[in-house]
Amino acid sequence: MEIYDCHLHTTYSKDGKSTLDEMCGRALALGMHAITVTDHNEPDTPGFPAYEHIRQSVAAAKRKNEELGGRLQVYAGVELADQFIGGQDPAPYYEMDLDCILGSIHSTKMYSAFFPDHTFGSDLLQSAQKADMDFLKKFVEAYYSELRKTAEKADVDVIAHLTFPLRYINGRANRGLDIAEFYPLIDQVLAAVVKTGKALEVNTSGMATDWKHFMPDEDILKRYYALGGRFVTTGSDAHRAENLGVGIPEAIHMLQKIGFTHGSYFVKRKRFEYQF
Ligand SMILES: [Zn+2]
Ligand SMILES: [Zn+2]
């Protein structure tokens, strides 16, 4: 089985714990075929904007790819978050020589954009623990309306971690939110992914925690398939080398069971496929 890990962070991300060298060492030890380095465009550090980090991340990935001479493909990407809700100006990223752009919604910016008066701080985990269910449902609704906008309008290649709020609401805070309630909204996002020819990520980061879920899970991937979606990427979203690739073989088995035959990856922002 060829393993492509299309979502990972290095120390060029503020919360990244492993260097690019350590990530590549791990990928080689695991016999992976390719990795895509997708450091965050956030948060900004005063005097050292995130795009400077990304510029360095991209340059380092390209250097590493040359150095490894085909033993491991190292692609250069970025995880571009919160594009339409007070995120960074994305313009500098489009001037970089990127292989792949992940589009995602992270939560802190959403809080200030939609819930300026909420009393839980800007931390999704804290809110997931303390907020009442009605608030959390409103939050998830707002999340999907933003993600839909990203799928419809953003110039990105992949929609990342589609069920991201669940990692906190159900994973860490164990609130038992039933995502099925949001299927009509989720279907709109999935339809936009299909229509615009983007790929949908199966994010496996939950498999490295006690919360053993994919983002999204099998039910939603079946809905994507039924809507005509065939382009899927796999990504561990590892922030440390030990989590690289975790859950990807299991994700591929699940995808095959649904009917998917190929995985996608991006080079110079063009989609390529490999057979599962
Ligand atoms: Zn993310
Ligand atoms: Zn990420």
mmCIF file of N, CA and C in Angstrom, residues 17-105:
data_model
loop_
_atom_site.group_PDB
_atom_site.id
_atom_site.type_symbol
_atom_site.label_atom_id
_atom_site.label_comp_id
_atom_site.label_asym_id
_atom_site.label_seq_id
_atom_site.Cartn_x
_atom_site.Cartn_y
_atom_site.Cartn_z
ATOM 1 N N LYS A 17 5.890 20.480 16.602
ATOM 2 C CA LYS A 17 6.884 20.018 17.581
ATOM 3 C C LYS A 17 8.103 19.368 16.943
ATOM 4 N N SER A 18 8.006 18.946 15.695
ATOM 5 C CA SER A 18 9.122 18.245 15.057
ATOM 6 C C SER A 18 9.621 19.038 13.854
ATOM 7 N N THR A 19 10.917 18.942 13.617
ATOM 8 C CA THR A 19 11.491 19.644 12.466
ATOM 9 C C THR A 19 11.150 18.877 11.182
ATOM 10 N N LEU A 20 11.369 19.553 10.059
ATOM 11 C CA LEU A 20 11.160 18.889 8.771
ATOM 12 C C LEU A 20 12.077 17.665 8.649
ATOM 13 N N ASP A 21 13.313 17.783 9.115
ATOM 14 C CA ASP A 21 14.242 16.645 9.081
ATOM 15 C C ASP A 21 13.673 15.442 9.835
ATOM 16 N N GLU A 22 13.122 15.717 11.020
ATOM 17 C CA GLU A 22 12.548 14.628 11.831
ATOM 18 C C GLU A 22 11.329 14.015 11.128
ATOM 19 N N MET A 23 10.517 14.849 10.524
ATOM 20 C CA MET A 23 9.345 14.345 9.793
ATOM 21 C C MET A 23 9.781 13.457 8.627
ATOM 22 N N CYS A 24 10.784 13.910 7.894
ATOM 23 C CA CYS A 24 11.240 13.130 6.744
ATOM 24 C C CYS A 24 11.884 11.819 7.206
ATOM 25 N N GLY A 25 12.615 11.870 8.305
ATOM 26 C CA GLY A 25 13.225 10.654 8.850
ATOM 27 C C GLY A 25 12.160 9.631 9.194
ATOM 28 N N ARG A 26 11.085 10.106 9.795
ATOM 29 C CA ARG A 26 9.978 9.222 10.167
ATOM 30 C C ARG A 26 9.296 8.656 8.912
ATOM 31 N N ALA A 27 9.065 9.517 7.934
ATOM 32 C CA ALA A 27 8.412 9.075 6.689
ATOM 33 C C ALA A 27 9.248 7.999 6.001
ATOM 34 N N LEU A 28 10.567 8.182 5.991
ATOM 35 C CA LEU A 28 11.452 7.181 5.372
ATOM 36 C C LEU A 28 11.409 5.873 6.152
ATOM 37 N N ALA A 29 11.409 5.981 7.487
ATOM 38 C CA ALA A 29 11.375 4.780 8.326
ATOM 39 C C ALA A 29 10.081 4.003 8.110
ATOM 40 N N LEU A 30 8.996 4.734 7.840
ATOM 41 C CA LEU A 30 7.704 4.083 7.611
ATOM 42 C C LEU A 30 7.530 3.629 6.157
ATOM 43 N N GLY A 31 8.491 3.946 5.321
ATOM 44 C CA GLY A 31 8.402 3.560 3.908
ATOM 45 C C GLY A 31 7.320 4.294 3.147
ATOM 46 N N MET A 32 7.048 5.523 3.535
ATOM 47 C CA MET A 32 6.014 6.308 2.840
ATOM 48 C C MET A 32 6.460 6.699 1.443
ATOM 49 N N HIS A 33 5.470 6.951 0.607
ATOM 50 C CA HIS A 33 5.782 7.362 -0.754
ATOM 51 C C HIS A 33 5.981 8.876 -0.850
ATOM 52 N N ALA A 34 5.100 9.619 -0.175
ATOM 53 C CA ALA A 34 5.162 11.087 -0.310
ATOM 54 C C ALA A 34 4.553 11.769 0.899
ATOM 55 N N ILE A 35 5.077 12.947 1.190
ATOM 56 C CA ILE A 35 4.453 13.797 2.207
ATOM 57 C C ILE A 35 4.282 15.199 1.614
ATOM 58 N N THR A 36 3.261 15.877 2.081
ATOM 59 C CA THR A 36 3.094 17.288 1.713
ATOM 60 C C THR A 36 3.169 18.107 2.994
ATOM 61 N N VAL A 37 4.131 19.000 3.039
ATOM 62 C CA VAL A 37 4.321 19.853 4.218
ATOM 63 C C VAL A 37 3.313 20.995 4.121
ATOM 64 N N THR A 38 2.439 21.092 5.111
ATOM 65 C CA THR A 38 1.359 22.094 5.049
ATOM 66 C C THR A 38 1.325 22.892 6.350
ATOM 67 N N ASP A 39 2.351 23.720 6.530
ATOM 68 C CA ASP A 39 2.372 24.527 7.755
ATOM 69 C C ASP A 39 1.242 25.549 7.732
ATOM 70 N N HIS A 40 0.876 26.006 8.921
ATOM 71 C CA HIS A 40 -0.249 26.939 9.088
ATOM 72 C C HIS A 40 0.088 28.343 8.606
ATOM 73 N N ASN A 41 -0.921 29.044 8.127
ATOM 74 C CA ASN A 41 -0.734 30.471 7.838
ATOM 75 C C ASN A 41 -1.085 31.295 9.072
ATOM 76 N N GLU A 42 -1.130 30.689 10.222
ATOM 77 C CA GLU A 42 -1.571 31.361 11.426
ATOM 78 C C GLU A 42 -0.881 30.731 12.632
ATOM 79 N N PRO A 43 -0.835 31.314 13.806
ATOM 80 C CA PRO A 43 -1.178 32.720 13.971
ATOM 81 C C PRO A 43 0.009 33.611 13.593
ATOM 82 N N ASP A 44 -0.280 34.856 13.375
ATOM 83 C CA ASP A 44 0.754 35.825 13.044
ATOM 84 C C ASP A 44 1.570 36.173 14.286
ATOM 85 N N THR A 45 2.848 36.291 14.125
ATOM 86 C CA THR A 45 3.673 36.790 15.232
ATOM 87 C C THR A 45 4.041 38.229 14.871
ATOM 88 N N PRO A 46 3.866 39.182 15.787
ATOM 89 C CA PRO A 46 4.212 40.571 15.439
ATOM 90 C C PRO A 46 5.651 40.651 14.935
ATOM 91 N N GLY A 47 5.818 41.319 13.825
ATOM 92 C CA GLY A 47 7.161 41.490 13.271
ATOM 93 C C GLY A 47 7.652 40.300 12.459
ATOM 94 N N PHE A 48 6.924 39.212 12.499
ATOM 95 C CA PHE A 48 7.341 38.029 11.727
ATOM 96 C C PHE A 48 6.090 37.312 11.233
ATOM 97 N N PRO A 49 5.483 37.892 10.188
ATOM 98 C CA PRO A 49 4.190 37.370 9.740
ATOM 99 C C PRO A 49 4.256 35.900 9.323
ATOM 100 N N ALA A 50 3.103 35.252 9.428
ATOM 101 C CA ALA A 50 3.061 33.817 9.138
ATOM 102 C C ALA A 50 3.573 33.521 7.741
ATOM 103 N N TYR A 51 3.328 34.438 6.777
ATOM 104 C CA TYR A 51 3.774 34.080 5.432
ATOM 105 C C TYR A 51 5.297 34.010 5.334
ATOM 106 N N GLU A 52 6.016 34.653 6.247
ATOM 107 C CA GLU A 52 7.470 34.482 6.267
ATOM 108 C C GLU A 52 7.829 33.048 6.705
ATOM 109 N N HIS A 53 7.091 32.552 7.700
ATOM 110 C CA HIS A 53 7.306 31.163 8.119
ATOM 111 C C HIS A 53 7.038 30.220 6.943
ATOM 112 N N ILE A 54 5.939 30.490 6.256
ATOM 113 C CA ILE A 54 5.553 29.588 5.160
ATOM 114 C C ILE A 54 6.578 29.660 4.028
ATOM 115 N N ARG A 55 7.054 30.871 3.759
ATOM 116 C CA ARG A 55 8.072 31.007 2.707
ATOM 117 C C ARG A 55 9.280 30.114 3.055
ATOM 118 N N GLN A 56 9.654 30.122 4.314
ATOM 119 C CA GLN A 56 10.787 29.289 4.748
ATOM 120 C C GLN A 56 10.435 27.808 4.700
ATOM 121 N N SER A 57 9.202 27.484 5.104
ATOM 122 C CA SER A 57 8.744 26.094 5.077
ATOM 123 C C SER A 57 8.777 25.545 3.651
ATOM 124 N N VAL A 58 8.288 26.356 2.714
ATOM 125 C CA VAL A 58 8.242 25.934 1.304
ATOM 126 C C VAL A 58 9.660 25.732 0.772
ATOM 127 N N ALA A 59 10.531 26.672 1.073
ATOM 128 C CA ALA A 59 11.925 26.560 0.597
ATOM 129 C C ALA A 59 12.582 25.312 1.191
ATOM 130 N N ALA A 60 12.322 25.059 2.473
ATOM 131 C CA ALA A 60 12.932 23.902 3.136
ATOM 132 C C ALA A 60 12.413 22.599 2.533
ATOM 133 N N ALA A 61 11.107 22.546 2.249
ATOM 134 C CA ALA A 61 10.528 21.326 1.658
ATOM 135 C C ALA A 61 11.149 21.050 0.295
ATOM 136 N N LYS A 62 11.337 22.100 -0.485
ATOM 137 C CA LYS A 62 11.914 21.907 -1.827
ATOM 138 C C LYS A 62 13.376 21.452 -1.736
ATOM 139 N N ARG A 63 14.113 22.049 -0.809
ATOM 140 C CA ARG A 63 15.510 21.626 -0.600
ATOM 141 C C ARG A 63 15.560 20.156 -0.205
ATOM 142 N N LYS A 64 14.689 19.796 0.717
ATOM 143 C CA LYS A 64 14.667 18.427 1.239
ATOM 144 C C LYS A 64 14.314 17.438 0.130
ATOM 145 N N ASN A 65 13.388 17.826 -0.712
ATOM 146 C CA ASN A 65 12.971 16.956 -1.814
ATOM 147 C C ASN A 65 14.157 16.657 -2.738
ATOM 148 N N GLU A 66 14.931 17.682 -3.033
ATOM 149 C CA GLU A 66 16.135 17.508 -3.879
ATOM 150 C C GLU A 66 17.123 16.581 -3.187
ATOM 151 N N GLU A 67 17.344 16.877 -1.924
ATOM 152 C CA GLU A 67 18.332 16.145 -1.133
ATOM 153 C C GLU A 67 18.010 14.648 -1.087
ATOM 154 N N LEU A 68 16.716 14.315 -1.014
ATOM 155 C CA LEU A 68 16.319 12.915 -0.867
ATOM 156 C C LEU A 68 16.321 12.160 -2.192
ATOM 157 N N GLY A 69 16.436 12.904 -3.278
ATOM 158 C CA GLY A 69 16.623 12.294 -4.598
ATOM 159 C C GLY A 69 15.652 11.174 -4.927
ATOM 160 N N GLY A 70 14.365 11.368 -4.604
ATOM 161 C CA GLY A 70 13.347 10.403 -5.010
ATOM 162 C C GLY A 70 13.087 9.293 -4.003
ATOM 163 N N ARG A 71 13.877 9.235 -2.934
ATOM 164 C CA ARG A 71 13.595 8.194 -1.923
ATOM 165 C C ARG A 71 12.275 8.472 -1.235
ATOM 166 N N LEU A 72 11.936 9.750 -1.166
ATOM 167 C CA LEU A 72 10.656 10.202 -0.605
ATOM 168 C C LEU A 72 10.318 11.493 -1.321
ATOM 169 N N GLN A 73 9.077 11.592 -1.814
ATOM 170 C CA GLN A 73 8.657 12.858 -2.419
ATOM 171 C C GLN A 73 8.242 13.805 -1.299
ATOM 172 N N VAL A 74 8.787 15.001 -1.323
ATOM 173 C CA VAL A 74 8.405 16.005 -0.335
ATOM 174 C C VAL A 74 7.796 17.183 -1.083
ATOM 175 N N TYR A 75 6.488 17.349 -0.931
ATOM 176 C CA TYR A 75 5.809 18.444 -1.610
ATOM 177 C C TYR A 75 5.614 19.616 -0.643
ATOM 178 N N ALA A 76 5.479 20.799 -1.238
ATOM 179 C CA ALA A 76 5.403 22.015 -0.422
ATOM 180 C C ALA A 76 3.999 22.602 -0.493
ATOM 181 N N GLY A 77 3.365 22.729 0.653
ATOM 182 C CA GLY A 77 2.009 23.279 0.678
ATOM 183 C C GLY A 77 1.823 24.249 1.810
ATOM 184 N N VAL A 78 0.564 24.618 2.010
ATOM 185 C CA VAL A 78 0.210 25.484 3.136
ATOM 186 C C VAL A 78 -1.214 25.134 3.562
ATOM 187 N N GLU A 79 -1.481 25.275 4.837
ATOM 188 C CA GLU A 79 -2.859 25.163 5.319
ATOM 189 C C GLU A 79 -3.366 26.579 5.534
ATOM 190 N N LEU A 80 -4.255 26.992 4.640
ATOM 191 C CA LEU A 80 -4.749 28.365 4.610
ATOM 192 C C LEU A 80 -6.114 28.390 5.304
ATOM 193 N N ALA A 81 -6.156 29.008 6.473
ATOM 194 C CA ALA A 81 -7.383 28.926 7.273
ATOM 195 C C ALA A 81 -8.142 30.251 7.307
ATOM 196 N N ASP A 82 -9.427 30.137 7.465
ATOM 197 C CA ASP A 82 -10.290 31.290 7.789
ATOM 198 C C ASP A 82 -10.206 32.407 6.752
ATOM 199 N N GLN A 83 -10.240 31.996 5.488
ATOM 200 C CA GLN A 83 -9.982 32.967 4.439
ATOM 201 C C GLN A 83 -10.975 34.123 4.398
ATOM 202 N N PHE A 84 -12.227 33.862 4.710
ATOM 203 C CA PHE A 84 -13.243 34.916 4.547
ATOM 204 C C PHE A 84 -13.745 35.464 5.878
ATOM 205 N N ILE A 85 -13.122 35.059 6.967
ATOM 206 C CA ILE A 85 -13.606 35.549 8.262
ATOM 207 C C ILE A 85 -12.460 36.103 9.098
ATOM 208 N N GLY A 86 -11.818 37.076 8.519
ATOM 209 C CA GLY A 86 -10.795 37.770 9.296
ATOM 210 C C GLY A 86 -9.466 37.053 9.331
ATOM 211 N N GLY A 87 -9.302 36.051 8.469
ATOM 212 C CA GLY A 87 -7.992 35.410 8.363
ATOM 213 C C GLY A 87 -7.039 36.359 7.646
ATOM 214 N N GLN A 88 -5.809 35.887 7.511
ATOM 215 C CA GLN A 88 -4.794 36.687 6.863
ATOM 216 C C GLN A 88 -5.107 36.948 5.400
ATOM 217 N N ASP A 89 -4.570 38.017 4.854
ATOM 218 C CA ASP A 89 -4.658 38.242 3.414
ATOM 219 C C ASP A 89 -3.939 37.087 2.716
ATOM 220 N N PRO A 90 -4.667 36.320 1.900
ATOM 221 C CA PRO A 90 -4.013 35.142 1.301
ATOM 222 C C PRO A 90 -3.108 35.483 0.117
ATOM 223 N N ALA A 91 -3.148 36.743 -0.359
ATOM 224 C CA ALA A 91 -2.433 37.081 -1.599
ATOM 225 C C ALA A 91 -0.963 36.622 -1.620
ATOM 226 N N PRO A 92 -0.188 36.826 -0.546
ATOM 227 C CA PRO A 92 1.237 36.421 -0.629
ATOM 228 C C PRO A 92 1.422 34.930 -0.916
ATOM 229 N N TYR A 93 0.470 34.114 -0.474
ATOM 230 C CA TYR A 93 0.617 32.662 -0.665
ATOM 231 C C TYR A 93 0.494 32.265 -2.130
ATOM 232 N N TYR A 94 -0.342 33.018 -2.852
ATOM 233 C CA TYR A 94 -0.549 32.666 -4.254
ATOM 234 C C TYR A 94 0.658 33.022 -5.117
ATOM 235 N N GLU A 95 1.598 33.748 -4.535
ATOM 236 C CA GLU A 95 2.818 34.051 -5.288
ATOM 237 C C GLU A 95 3.912 33.028 -5.011
ATOM 238 N N MET A 96 3.661 32.140 -4.076
ATOM 239 C CA MET A 96 4.678 31.131 -3.753
ATOM 240 C C MET A 96 4.528 29.930 -4.677
ATOM 241 N N ASP A 97 5.608 29.199 -4.816
ATOM 242 C CA ASP A 97 5.603 28.028 -5.694
ATOM 243 C C ASP A 97 5.099 26.816 -4.893
ATOM 244 N N LEU A 98 3.767 26.754 -4.722
ATOM 245 C CA LEU A 98 3.174 25.739 -3.853
ATOM 246 C C LEU A 98 2.696 24.537 -4.647
ATOM 247 N N ASP A 99 2.795 23.379 -4.041
ATOM 248 C CA ASP A 99 2.210 22.182 -4.651
ATOM 249 C C ASP A 99 0.738 22.042 -4.279
ATOM 250 N N CYS A 100 0.390 22.461 -3.074
ATOM 251 C CA CYS A 100 -0.983 22.204 -2.614
ATOM 252 C C CYS A 100 -1.418 23.240 -1.581
ATOM 253 N N ILE A 101 -2.665 23.679 -1.684
ATOM 254 C CA ILE A 101 -3.235 24.573 -0.672
ATOM 255 C C ILE A 101 -4.431 23.875 -0.018
ATOM 256 N N LEU A 102 -4.325 23.688 1.291
ATOM 257 C CA LEU A 102 -5.460 23.152 2.055
ATOM 258 C C LEU A 102 -6.318 24.327 2.504
ATOM 259 N N GLY A 103 -7.627 24.176 2.366
ATOM 260 C CA GLY A 103 -8.548 25.201 2.867
ATOM 261 C C GLY A 103 -9.213 24.675 4.123
ATOM 262 N N SER A 104 -9.130 25.456 5.196
ATOM 263 C CA SER A 104 -9.763 24.977 6.418
ATOM 264 C C SER A 104 -10.365 26.132 7.193
ATOM 265 N N ILE A 105 -11.266 25.790 8.082
ATOM 266 C CA ILE A 105 -11.808 26.765 9.026
ATOM 267 C C ILE A 105 -11.318 26.363 10.407
#
